[in-house]
Amino acid sequence: MTEEVPSAVPRQSSMSSLYMMITLLMFMVLFIPSLREALGMAAGVILEPLFAFNYNYPLYTFLATGLLVTLINTWARHHYTDWISMARMQAKMKAFNKVYREAVRKQDVNQIEKLKKIQTKNMAENMQIQSNSMKATMFTMFIVISIFTWLWIFLQTKAHYTLVAIPWSNVIELNRVQYLFPNWLLIYSAFTMPLSWVVTYIFKYMEFRKKVKELPAEIEAVE
């Protein structure tokens, strides 16, 4: 049991290093204008013919790019995430927490010590699942940063106008900063967050449905 602890440490260190690299890349793009502009212009070679809409409909432009980013992120996360293992681990942790709380309530020292060893193993398994899910970030973050950079350049310099009407306001300036973020980013988040949940649910439903269909064949193979 105790051998799981050292193996979990390198995985956690690798994930921390990945986060640091991604954060560093984001800050480089944000604070080095030449790098930001070069990345945005390169992305624009592909994105402008598809989503510029003759620079007349900025709202449609960033909603379309939001849909693209959501599909890329969700597909990559789905590809690298084992939803079955994740659901199994969640059920295991729920049962473990119930038993652990009961042991603490009864002050059963021996039981608590045994459960702590099991907890170490569960944490290592959970970290492995999360590490696999994080692989998607390595492949999508650069694409996402490129799209965001192009979108920022588009709204700052190329869009014919940035005043739009939305359901909760008659007129809103997309580049105006409110609550520390520009309006276009707030609208983008309001659109993409629920969309991401829906797309993720669809992918998970398809995955579980596929596994359920495979169960009879697996049972026959065992018998």
Coordinates of C-alpha atoms in Angstrom, one line a residue:
M1 CA 0.0 0.0 0.0
T2 CA 2.7 2.5 1.0
E3 CA 4.4 2.1 -2.4
E4 CA 1.6 4.1 -4.0
V5 CA 2.8 7.3 -2.3
P6 CA 6.1 7.9 -4.2
S7 CA 4.4 7.1 -7.5
A8 CA 1.7 9.7 -6.9
V9 CA 4.3 12.4 -6.2
P10 CA 5.8 12.5 -9.7
R11 CA 2.4 12.6 -11.3
Q12 CA 1.4 15.5 -9.1
S13 CA 4.7 17.2 -9.9
S14 CA 4.1 16.7 -13.7
M15 CA 0.7 18.2 -13.5
S16 CA 2.0 21.2 -11.6
S17 CA 4.7 21.7 -14.2
L18 CA 2.1 21.5 -17.0
Y19 CA 0.0 24.2 -15.3
M20 CA 3.1 26.4 -14.9
M21 CA 4.0 26.0 -18.6
I22 CA 0.5 26.8 -19.7
T23 CA 0.3 29.8 -17.4
L24 CA 3.7 31.1 -18.6
L25 CA 2.6 30.8 -22.2
M26 CA -0.7 32.7 -21.5
F27 CA 1.2 35.5 -19.8
M28 CA 3.7 35.7 -22.7
V29 CA 0.9 36.0 -25.2
L30 CA -0.9 38.6 -23.0
F31 CA 2.1 40.8 -22.2
I32 CA 4.3 40.6 -25.3
P33 CA 2.5 42.6 -28.0
S34 CA 4.6 41.3 -30.9
L35 CA 4.0 37.7 -29.9
R36 CA 0.3 38.3 -29.4
E37 CA -0.1 40.0 -32.8
A38 CA 1.9 37.4 -34.6
L39 CA -0.1 34.5 -33.1
G40 CA -3.4 36.3 -33.8
M41 CA -2.5 37.1 -37.4
A42 CA -1.4 33.5 -38.0
A43 CA -4.7 32.2 -36.6
G44 CA -6.6 34.8 -38.7
V45 CA -5.4 33.1 -41.9
I46 CA -7.8 30.2 -41.1
L47 CA -10.4 31.9 -39.0
E48 CA -11.1 35.1 -41.0
P49 CA -12.5 33.4 -44.1
L50 CA -14.7 31.2 -41.9
F51 CA -15.9 33.5 -39.1
A52 CA -15.3 37.2 -40.0
F53 CA -18.7 37.6 -41.7
N54 CA -17.3 40.5 -43.7
Y55 CA -16.5 42.2 -40.4
N56 CA -20.2 43.3 -40.1
Y57 CA -21.4 40.9 -37.4
P58 CA -19.0 40.8 -34.5
L59 CA -21.5 39.1 -32.2
Y60 CA -21.9 36.2 -34.6
T61 CA -18.1 36.1 -35.0
F62 CA -17.3 35.4 -31.4
L63 CA -20.3 33.2 -30.9
A64 CA -19.1 31.0 -33.8
T65 CA -15.6 30.9 -32.5
G66 CA -17.0 30.1 -29.0
L67 CA -18.8 27.2 -30.5
L68 CA -15.6 26.1 -32.2
V69 CA -13.5 26.3 -29.0
T70 CA -16.2 24.5 -27.0
L71 CA -16.2 21.6 -29.5
I72 CA -12.4 21.4 -29.6
N73 CA -12.1 21.4 -25.8
T74 CA -14.9 19.1 -25.2
W75 CA -13.9 16.5 -27.8
A76 CA -10.3 16.5 -26.6
R77 CA -11.3 16.1 -22.9
H78 CA -13.7 13.3 -23.9
H79 CA -11.0 11.6 -25.9
Y80 CA -8.6 11.5 -23.0
T81 CA -11.1 11.0 -20.2
D82 CA -12.2 7.5 -19.1
W83 CA -15.7 8.4 -18.0
I84 CA -16.3 4.8 -16.8
S85 CA -13.3 4.8 -14.5
M86 CA -14.1 8.3 -13.3
A87 CA -17.7 7.3 -12.4
R88 CA -16.4 4.2 -10.7
M89 CA -13.9 6.3 -8.7
Q90 CA -16.6 8.8 -7.7
A91 CA -18.8 6.0 -6.4
K92 CA -15.8 4.4 -4.6
M93 CA -14.9 7.8 -2.9
K94 CA -18.5 8.3 -1.9
A95 CA -18.7 4.9 -0.2
F96 CA -15.2 5.5 1.4
N97 CA -16.1 8.9 2.8
K98 CA -19.2 7.4 4.4
V99 CA -17.2 4.6 6.1
Y100 CA -14.5 7.0 7.1
R101 CA -17.0 9.4 8.8
E102 CA -18.5 6.5 10.6
A103 CA -15.1 5.4 11.9
V104 CA -14.2 8.9 13.0
R105 CA -17.6 9.2 14.8
K106 CA -16.9 5.9 16.7
Q107 CA -13.2 6.9 17.2
D108 CA -12.1 3.5 15.9
V109 CA -8.3 4.2 15.6
N110 CA -7.5 0.8 13.9
Q111 CA -10.2 1.3 11.3
I112 CA -9.1 4.9 10.6
E113 CA -5.5 3.7 10.1
K114 CA -6.6 1.0 7.6
L115 CA -8.8 3.5 5.8
K116 CA -6.0 6.0 5.5
K117 CA -3.9 3.4 3.7
I118 CA -6.9 2.8 1.3
Q119 CA -7.2 6.5 0.9
T120 CA -3.6 6.8 -0.3
K121 CA -4.3 4.2 -2.9
N122 CA -7.5 5.9 -4.0
M123 CA -5.8 9.3 -4.3
A124 CA -3.1 7.8 -6.5
E125 CA -5.7 6.2 -8.8
N126 CA -7.7 9.4 -8.9
M127 CA -4.6 11.4 -9.7
Q128 CA -3.9 9.1 -12.6
I129 CA -7.4 9.6 -14.0
Q130 CA -7.0 13.4 -13.7
S131 CA -3.5 13.2 -15.3
N132 CA -5.0 11.5 -18.3
S133 CA -7.8 14.1 -18.5
M134 CA -5.2 16.9 -18.4
K135 CA -3.4 15.6 -21.5
A136 CA -6.2 17.2 -23.5
T137 CA -5.0 20.6 -22.2
M138 CA -1.6 20.1 -23.8
F139 CA -3.1 19.7 -27.2
T140 CA -5.9 22.3 -27.0
M141 CA -4.5 25.2 -25.0
F142 CA -2.3 26.5 -27.9
I143 CA -5.2 26.4 -30.3
V144 CA -7.5 28.1 -27.8
I145 CA -5.0 30.9 -27.1
S146 CA -4.6 31.4 -30.8
I147 CA -8.3 31.7 -31.3
F148 CA -8.7 34.1 -28.4
T149 CA -5.8 36.3 -29.6
W150 CA -7.3 36.5 -33.1
L151 CA -10.7 37.3 -31.6
W152 CA -9.2 40.1 -29.5
I153 CA -7.4 41.6 -32.5
F154 CA -10.6 41.3 -34.6
L155 CA -12.8 43.2 -32.1
Q156 CA -10.1 45.8 -31.4
T157 CA -9.0 46.7 -35.0
K158 CA -11.1 45.0 -37.7
A159 CA -14.8 44.9 -36.7
H160 CA -16.7 47.7 -38.4
Y161 CA -18.6 48.3 -35.1
T162 CA -18.7 46.9 -31.6
L163 CA -22.0 48.1 -30.4
V164 CA -24.6 45.3 -30.2
A165 CA -28.0 44.6 -28.6
I166 CA -28.3 41.7 -26.2
P167 CA -31.4 40.3 -24.3
W168 CA -30.5 42.2 -21.1
S169 CA -29.3 45.4 -22.6
N170 CA -30.4 47.5 -25.6
V171 CA -26.8 48.7 -26.4
I172 CA -23.5 47.3 -25.2
E173 CA -20.0 48.1 -26.2
L174 CA -18.1 44.8 -26.7
N175 CA -14.7 46.1 -25.8
R176 CA -15.7 48.0 -22.7
V177 CA -14.3 46.5 -19.6
Q178 CA -16.7 45.6 -16.8
Y179 CA -16.0 43.5 -13.7
L180 CA -12.3 43.3 -14.8
F181 CA -13.2 41.7 -18.1
P182 CA -14.3 43.1 -21.5
N183 CA -18.0 42.7 -22.3
W184 CA -17.3 40.3 -25.2
L185 CA -15.6 37.9 -22.9
L186 CA -18.5 37.9 -20.4
I187 CA -21.0 37.3 -23.2
Y188 CA -18.7 34.6 -24.6
S189 CA -18.6 32.9 -21.2
A190 CA -22.3 33.1 -20.8
F191 CA -22.7 31.3 -24.1
T192 CA -20.0 28.7 -24.0
M193 CA -20.3 27.5 -20.4
P194 CA -23.8 26.0 -20.7
L195 CA -22.9 24.8 -24.2
S196 CA -19.9 23.0 -22.8
W197 CA -22.1 21.2 -20.2
V198 CA -24.5 20.1 -22.9
V199 CA -21.9 18.8 -25.3
T200 CA -20.0 17.0 -22.5
Y201 CA -23.3 15.4 -21.4
I202 CA -23.9 14.2 -25.0
F203 CA -20.4 12.7 -25.3
K204 CA -20.8 11.0 -21.9
Y205 CA -24.2 9.7 -22.8
M206 CA -22.9 8.2 -26.0
E207 CA -19.9 6.6 -24.2
F208 CA -22.1 5.0 -21.5
R209 CA -24.6 3.8 -24.1
K210 CA -21.8 2.2 -26.0
K211 CA -20.5 0.4 -22.9
V212 CA -24.0 -0.8 -22.0
K213 CA -24.4 -2.3 -25.5
E214 CA -21.1 -4.1 -25.1
L215 CA -22.0 -5.7 -21.8
P216 CA -23.9 -8.7 -23.2
A217 CA -21.0 -9.7 -25.4
E218 CA -18.6 -9.3 -22.4
I219 CA -20.8 -11.4 -20.2
E220 CA -21.0 -14.2 -22.9
A221 CA -17.2 -14.1 -23.2
V222 CA -16.8 -14.7 -19.5
E223 CA -19.4 -17.5 -19.4

